[in-house]
Backbone as JSON, one array per atom type, in Angstrom:
{
  "sequence": "MKKTIIPALIFSTTCSTSAIANTEGFYLGGEFGNTNLEIARLTIDDRATSYGLYTGYQFNDWFALEGKMSKTGNYHLNEELLLEYSDNSGNQRIATVYSQWDISTTTYSLTPKLTLQLNDVLSLYSKLGVNYTKLSMDGTVSLFDETYFMSHPSDKTEGWGYTQTT",
  "N": [[-110.78, 219.92, 65.61], [-112.03, 222.28, 64.81], [-112.86, 221.4, 62.6], [-115.25, 220.13, 63.31], [-116.95, 222.27, 64.24], [-117.19, 224.2, 62.13], [-118.94, 223.12, 60.02], [-121.02, 222.1, 61.71], [-122.0, 225.16, 62.65], [-122.73, 225.76, 60.39], [-124.8, 223.84, 59.34], [-126.43, 224.55, 61.62], [-127.42, 226.92, 61.09], [-128.51, 227.04, 58.7], [-130.59, 225.53, 59.17], [-132.07, 227.09, 61.07], [-132.91, 229.53, 59.2], [-134.31, 228.05, 57.32], [-136.45, 226.97, 59.43], [-137.06, 229.7, 59.99], [-138.56, 230.94, 57.73], [-140.49, 229.28, 56.98], [-143.41, 230.16, 58.64], [-146.04, 229.5, 59.34], [-148.42, 227.36, 60.68], [-148.85, 224.93, 63.4], [-148.27, 224.39, 66.38], [-146.61, 223.31, 69.42], [-145.89, 223.38, 73.05], [-143.97, 223.3, 76.23], [-143.48, 224.11, 79.43], [-141.68, 225.13, 82.19], [-140.61, 225.2, 86.21], [-140.0, 227.69, 88.58], [-141.81, 228.77, 91.6], [-142.68, 231.33, 93.58], [-144.38, 232.21, 96.4], [-146.06, 234.77, 98.07], [-147.33, 236.53, 100.91], [-148.87, 239.5, 101.65], [-148.4, 241.23, 105.14], [-147.96, 238.89, 106.36], [-145.55, 236.06, 108.07], [-145.51, 234.51, 105.42], [-143.5, 232.82, 102.94], [-142.89, 231.1, 100.61], [-141.92, 228.65, 98.36], [-142.93, 226.52, 94.8], [-142.87, 224.24, 92.42], [-143.93, 224.6, 89.14], [-145.69, 224.0, 85.98], [-146.39, 223.46, 82.44], [-148.57, 223.63, 79.65], [-148.36, 224.6, 76.45], [-150.46, 225.46, 73.09], [-150.4, 226.11, 70.06], [-151.36, 228.14, 66.89], [-149.88, 229.64, 64.28], [-150.85, 231.93, 62.15], [-149.77, 233.85, 60.39], [-146.55, 235.32, 59.87], [-146.66, 237.11, 61.7], [-149.18, 237.1, 63.6], [-150.74, 234.8, 65.87], [-152.36, 232.24, 67.81], [-153.13, 231.16, 70.81], [-153.23, 228.71, 73.52], [-152.85, 227.82, 76.89], [-152.53, 225.96, 79.52], [-151.59, 225.78, 82.76], [-150.21, 224.94, 85.9], [-149.36, 224.94, 89.09], [-147.43, 223.17, 91.62], [-147.8, 222.05, 95.05], [-148.02, 224.78, 97.62], [-146.67, 224.32, 100.77], [-147.93, 226.03, 103.47], [-147.36, 226.99, 107.07], [-148.68, 228.59, 109.87], [-148.32, 230.44, 112.44], [-150.28, 232.38, 115.13], [-151.18, 235.32, 116.81], [-154.17, 236.01, 118.73], [-155.62, 238.81, 120.17], [-158.53, 239.43, 121.67], [-161.76, 240.1, 123.01], [-163.74, 238.57, 125.29], [-167.6, 237.3, 125.74], [-168.17, 238.61, 128.33], [-166.7, 240.4, 128.5], [-164.01, 240.11, 128.81], [-160.36, 240.45, 128.25], [-158.61, 238.46, 126.29], [-156.15, 236.04, 124.86], [-155.97, 234.8, 122.39], [-154.54, 231.78, 120.43], [-153.49, 231.47, 116.79], [-153.84, 228.8, 114.87], [-152.53, 228.1, 111.38], [-152.71, 225.58, 108.66], [-151.77, 225.06, 105.41], [-152.24, 224.12, 102.05], [-151.7, 224.59, 99.15], [-152.8, 225.38, 95.7], [-152.4, 226.04, 92.41], [-154.45, 225.95, 89.03], [-154.47, 226.95, 85.79], [-156.28, 227.95, 83.02], [-155.51, 229.43, 79.73], [-156.18, 231.62, 77.06], [-154.82, 232.95, 74.52], [-154.78, 235.97, 71.95], [-151.2, 235.72, 70.27], [-148.98, 238.4, 69.36], [-146.12, 238.91, 67.03], [-143.19, 241.06, 66.83], [-140.54, 240.55, 64.51], [-137.1, 240.75, 64.53], [-134.98, 240.02, 63.44], [-133.31, 237.71, 61.72], [-133.09, 235.96, 64.06], [-133.91, 236.68, 66.13], [-136.96, 237.81, 68.22], [-139.31, 239.6, 69.3], [-142.46, 239.42, 71.33], [-146.09, 239.55, 72.05], [-148.84, 239.03, 74.31], [-151.8, 239.29, 74.65], [-154.85, 238.1, 76.83], [-157.62, 236.04, 78.01], [-157.9, 234.56, 80.79], [-158.98, 231.41, 82.95], [-158.82, 230.52, 86.52], [-158.25, 228.16, 88.63], [-158.09, 228.16, 92.6], [-156.95, 226.03, 94.64], [-157.09, 225.84, 98.0], [-156.44, 223.79, 100.19], [-156.81, 223.01, 103.69], [-156.62, 223.9, 107.03], [-158.12, 226.12, 109.93], [-156.81, 226.76, 113.07], [-158.27, 227.59, 116.42], [-157.19, 228.35, 119.71], [-157.44, 228.66, 122.98], [-157.53, 229.08, 126.6], [-160.08, 227.97, 127.3], [-161.57, 227.35, 124.99], [-161.78, 225.34, 121.43], [-161.64, 225.61, 118.11], [-161.81, 224.79, 115.0], [-161.64, 225.29, 111.44], [-162.49, 224.03, 107.96], [-161.5, 224.54, 104.58], [-162.7, 226.13, 102.01], [-162.31, 225.49, 98.18], [-161.41, 227.82, 95.82], [-162.22, 230.1, 92.34], [-162.08, 231.56, 89.23], [-162.59, 234.1, 86.89], [-160.01, 235.82, 85.05], [-157.64, 238.15, 83.19], [-154.93, 237.7, 81.21], [-151.44, 239.02, 80.61], [-148.75, 239.55, 78.82], [-145.56, 240.3, 78.38]],
  "CA": [[-111.92, 220.55, 66.75], [-112.86, 223.31, 63.49], [-113.66, 220.42, 61.16], [-116.54, 219.66, 63.15], [-117.76, 223.39, 64.54], [-117.47, 224.59, 61.04], [-119.71, 222.27, 59.18], [-122.38, 222.0, 62.87], [-122.27, 225.99, 62.31], [-123.38, 225.95, 58.77], [-126.02, 223.28, 59.61], [-127.28, 225.14, 62.15], [-127.38, 228.19, 60.42], [-129.38, 226.63, 57.26], [-132.07, 225.19, 59.57], [-132.82, 228.2, 61.6], [-133.27, 229.98, 58.32], [-135.42, 227.33, 56.67], [-137.59, 226.94, 59.96], [-138.01, 231.03, 59.85], [-139.15, 230.95, 56.4], [-142.08, 228.65, 57.23], [-144.12, 230.42, 59.8], [-147.62, 228.85, 59.71], [-148.84, 225.95, 61.05], [-149.31, 224.23, 64.45], [-146.97, 224.81, 67.38], [-146.32, 223.04, 71.06], [-144.44, 223.75, 73.89], [-143.91, 223.07, 77.49], [-142.66, 225.08, 80.27], [-141.44, 224.15, 83.98], [-139.83, 226.35, 86.59], [-139.86, 227.58, 90.07], [-142.8, 229.95, 91.75], [-142.77, 231.89, 95.12], [-145.54, 232.88, 96.96], [-145.41, 236.02, 99.12], [-148.63, 237.05, 101.19], [-148.86, 240.76, 102.69], [-148.87, 241.1, 106.2], [-148.01, 237.67, 106.97], [-144.32, 235.69, 107.21], [-145.13, 233.52, 104.5], [-142.59, 232.87, 101.79], [-142.82, 229.52, 100.08], [-141.71, 228.37, 96.49], [-143.25, 225.27, 94.37], [-142.49, 224.19, 91.4], [-144.82, 225.26, 88.16], [-145.29, 223.92, 84.83], [-147.11, 224.08, 81.7], [-147.93, 223.04, 77.92], [-149.15, 225.6, 75.36], [-150.11, 225.17, 71.46], [-151.21, 227.44, 69.19], [-151.43, 228.03, 65.71], [-149.68, 230.6, 63.69], [-151.44, 232.39, 61.3], [-148.6, 234.36, 59.66], [-145.53, 235.32, 60.66], [-146.89, 238.15, 62.83], [-149.89, 236.21, 64.33], [-151.06, 233.56, 66.47], [-153.48, 232.13, 68.74], [-152.67, 230.34, 71.63], [-154.07, 227.86, 74.48], [-152.25, 227.09, 77.16], [-152.48, 225.33, 80.67], [-150.02, 225.72, 83.44], [-149.82, 224.63, 87.3], [-148.35, 224.91, 90.29], [-147.33, 222.29, 92.62], [-148.25, 222.8, 96.36], [-147.16, 225.73, 98.79], [-147.05, 224.03, 101.94], [-147.85, 226.41, 104.31], [-147.76, 226.59, 108.31], [-148.73, 229.9, 109.88], [-149.09, 230.52, 113.53], [-150.46, 234.07, 114.9], [-151.53, 235.37, 118.14], [-154.9, 236.97, 118.57], [-155.75, 239.14, 121.04], [-160.24, 239.73, 121.63], [-162.55, 240.08, 123.9], [-164.85, 237.67, 125.21], [-168.87, 238.06, 126.47], [-168.14, 239.03, 129.4], [-165.76, 241.72, 128.37], [-162.8, 240.12, 129.53], [-159.73, 240.05, 127.1], [-158.33, 236.78, 125.98], [-155.41, 235.6, 124.1], [-155.57, 232.54, 121.7], [-153.44, 230.94, 119.22], [-154.78, 230.27, 116.1], [-153.18, 228.06, 113.65], [-153.28, 227.9, 110.09], [-152.14, 224.75, 107.75], [-152.59, 225.21, 103.93], [-151.95, 223.41, 100.84], [-152.65, 226.01, 98.16], [-151.96, 225.21, 94.09], [-153.46, 226.97, 91.07], [-154.56, 225.45, 87.8], [-154.74, 227.71, 85.06], [-156.04, 227.55, 81.1], [-155.63, 230.89, 78.78], [-156.71, 231.76, 75.33], [-154.52, 234.67, 74.13], [-153.77, 235.96, 70.94], [-149.67, 236.6, 70.33], [-148.53, 239.49, 68.53], [-144.86, 239.09, 66.95], [-142.05, 241.27, 65.55], [-139.5, 239.56, 64.02], [-136.35, 241.64, 64.65], [-134.01, 239.62, 62.81], [-133.13, 235.97, 61.69], [-133.02, 234.57, 65.28], [-134.78, 237.66, 67.48], [-138.35, 238.49, 67.79], [-140.93, 240.1, 70.35], [-143.8, 238.9, 71.42], [-146.57, 240.15, 73.23], [-149.85, 238.3, 74.56], [-153.07, 239.77, 76.11], [-155.97, 237.45, 76.66], [-158.63, 235.81, 78.88], [-157.77, 233.32, 81.73], [-159.8, 231.15, 83.66], [-157.77, 230.03, 87.59], [-159.05, 227.52, 89.94], [-156.9, 228.48, 93.43], [-157.89, 225.37, 95.51], [-156.55, 226.19, 99.51], [-156.88, 222.72, 101.4], [-156.18, 223.18, 104.96], [-157.52, 224.21, 108.03], [-157.45, 226.99, 110.67], [-157.52, 226.05, 114.11], [-158.06, 228.96, 117.22], [-157.08, 227.61, 120.9], [-157.5, 229.64, 124.45], [-157.67, 228.09, 127.69], [-161.67, 227.59, 127.17], [-161.89, 226.17, 123.85], [-161.12, 224.88, 120.47], [-162.62, 225.8, 116.94], [-161.34, 224.33, 114.1], [-162.41, 225.33, 110.38], [-161.64, 223.57, 107.02], [-160.99, 225.45, 103.73], [-162.61, 225.64, 100.73], [-161.91, 225.85, 96.7], [-161.99, 229.33, 94.87], [-162.18, 229.63, 91.35], [-162.84, 232.57, 88.65], [-161.75, 234.46, 85.51], [-158.96, 236.83, 84.73], [-156.77, 238.45, 82.14], [-153.4, 237.64, 81.14], [-150.74, 239.23, 79.96], [-147.46, 238.95, 78.66], [-144.8, 241.16, 77.2]],
  "C": [[-112.8, 221.46, 65.64], [-113.39, 222.34, 62.78], [-114.6, 220.17, 61.81], [-117.11, 220.71, 63.8], [-118.04, 224.0, 63.1], [-118.54, 223.72, 60.29], [-121.25, 222.27, 60.39], [-122.89, 223.48, 62.59], [-123.38, 226.27, 61.23], [-124.8, 225.02, 58.86], [-126.93, 224.07, 60.32], [-128.37, 226.62, 61.81], [-128.82, 228.27, 59.14], [-130.52, 225.98, 58.3], [-132.32, 226.02, 60.43], [-133.02, 228.86, 60.82], [-134.85, 229.45, 57.57], [-136.71, 227.34, 57.62], [-138.34, 228.44, 60.18], [-139.04, 231.28, 58.74], [-140.58, 230.43, 56.45], [-143.05, 229.09, 58.39], [-145.41, 230.02, 59.93], [-147.38, 227.73, 59.81], [-148.91, 226.26, 62.63], [-147.77, 224.23, 65.34], [-147.3, 223.87, 68.95], [-145.31, 222.89, 71.77], [-144.56, 223.24, 75.21], [-142.93, 224.25, 78.08], [-142.77, 224.65, 81.72], [-140.75, 225.24, 84.58], [-140.21, 226.29, 88.34], [-141.17, 228.97, 90.56], [-142.48, 230.45, 92.81], [-143.97, 232.83, 95.08], [-145.22, 233.74, 98.05], [-146.71, 236.57, 99.38], [-148.02, 238.13, 102.07], [-148.68, 240.67, 104.32], [-148.74, 239.79, 107.14], [-146.5, 237.04, 106.65], [-144.15, 234.78, 105.98], [-144.68, 234.07, 103.69], [-142.19, 231.51, 101.46], [-142.58, 229.61, 98.67], [-142.21, 226.81, 96.28], [-142.89, 225.38, 93.04], [-143.69, 224.07, 90.51], [-144.13, 224.54, 86.64], [-146.12, 223.54, 83.72], [-146.64, 223.72, 80.22], [-148.99, 224.09, 77.5], [-149.16, 224.96, 73.96], [-151.06, 226.09, 71.12], [-150.83, 227.1, 67.53], [-151.39, 229.59, 65.25], [-149.67, 230.76, 62.64], [-150.27, 233.0, 59.93], [-147.57, 234.89, 59.95], [-145.49, 236.65, 61.96], [-148.26, 237.94, 64.3], [-150.3, 235.46, 64.57], [-152.04, 233.31, 67.71], [-153.0, 230.96, 69.48], [-153.31, 229.82, 72.76], [-152.89, 227.38, 75.33], [-152.96, 227.2, 78.94], [-151.5, 224.9, 81.66], [-150.84, 225.26, 85.03], [-148.82, 224.66, 88.22], [-148.85, 223.7, 91.14], [-148.12, 222.99, 94.16], [-147.52, 223.58, 96.8], [-147.62, 224.9, 100.27], [-146.83, 225.31, 103.22], [-148.45, 226.56, 106.09], [-147.69, 227.74, 108.86], [-149.37, 229.87, 111.87], [-149.22, 232.29, 114.26], [-150.97, 234.04, 116.47], [-152.65, 236.39, 118.76], [-155.49, 237.48, 119.68], [-157.32, 239.66, 120.93], [-160.67, 239.61, 123.02], [-164.01, 238.76, 124.0], [-166.36, 238.19, 125.63], [-168.68, 238.48, 127.31], [-167.53, 240.39, 129.6], [-164.24, 241.83, 128.38], [-161.74, 239.74, 128.22], [-159.09, 239.13, 127.06], [-157.14, 237.1, 124.63], [-155.33, 234.55, 123.45], [-154.64, 232.84, 120.34], [-153.89, 230.46, 118.18], [-153.32, 229.76, 114.76], [-153.61, 227.75, 112.32], [-152.27, 226.58, 109.74], [-152.65, 224.76, 106.56], [-151.79, 224.55, 103.23], [-152.77, 224.25, 99.97], [-151.73, 225.43, 96.67], [-153.06, 226.12, 93.58], [-153.17, 225.99, 89.87], [-154.68, 226.61, 86.94], [-154.98, 227.68, 83.83], [-156.32, 229.32, 80.58], [-155.99, 230.74, 77.38], [-155.67, 233.26, 74.8], [-154.08, 234.72, 72.3], [-152.21, 236.48, 71.0], [-149.49, 237.16, 69.03], [-146.9, 239.12, 68.43], [-144.26, 239.92, 66.16], [-140.65, 240.52, 65.42], [-138.44, 240.44, 63.97], [-135.43, 240.98, 64.06], [-134.0, 237.92, 62.18], [-133.43, 235.12, 62.83], [-133.61, 235.42, 66.41], [-135.86, 238.02, 67.19], [-138.56, 238.94, 69.3], [-141.71, 239.68, 70.09], [-144.79, 239.95, 71.99], [-147.79, 239.47, 73.3], [-150.88, 238.94, 75.25], [-154.34, 238.84, 75.73], [-156.6, 237.36, 77.44], [-157.65, 234.35, 79.24], [-158.73, 232.39, 82.79], [-158.87, 230.04, 84.98], [-158.82, 229.48, 88.33], [-157.95, 227.25, 90.81], [-157.9, 227.45, 94.03], [-156.46, 225.39, 96.74], [-157.37, 225.08, 100.14], [-155.96, 222.97, 102.92], [-157.22, 223.15, 106.08], [-156.77, 225.56, 108.81], [-158.01, 226.79, 112.1], [-157.39, 227.21, 115.25], [-158.31, 227.68, 118.59], [-156.91, 228.9, 121.97], [-157.46, 228.48, 125.18], [-159.22, 228.0, 128.08], [-161.81, 226.9, 125.98], [-161.56, 226.16, 122.53], [-162.06, 225.04, 119.32], [-161.63, 225.46, 115.7], [-162.28, 224.48, 112.56], [-161.95, 224.77, 108.85], [-162.28, 224.38, 105.81], [-162.02, 225.06, 102.7], [-162.39, 225.75, 99.14], [-162.41, 227.18, 95.88], [-161.65, 228.95, 93.33], [-162.42, 230.65, 90.65], [-161.63, 233.32, 87.58], [-161.33, 235.63, 85.66], [-158.62, 237.08, 83.61], [-155.45, 238.12, 82.62], [-152.66, 238.71, 80.09], [-149.11, 239.47, 80.05], [-146.39, 240.03, 77.69], [-143.03, 241.01, 77.18]]
}
């Protein structure tokens, strides 16, 4: 057992030292995880899988430029609310609002990455850049009461933002 561990430790130490010595060049990576969606004042608490791909160029031991694309899977939300309102005659009415949504996001970002190498195996980095996020909300909102039914399909939203990672 000891005969196998010692050469493996020497090999891994040699590989990590040689990898640190050459800090310039292109790199590619991926990410996979779980995201959580919480919306204030609603009882929505849903999780979805998230994944992404990033690539960058390391100019020197402390500066890189990185591009990233990440996506969340669909959040499946079903919500039922009671809505109290007044009709045209001034009568108080209660309607039930049903909403069903599939929500997902796709984000593209470009960030400079600043790295502080603490030792041969540990470093800290910080990123601050711009991103473009497309939010897809596919679903319907339906309103039922004793007199009528109304349903409204959803739209897609997208916009610019900023990215900060520390």
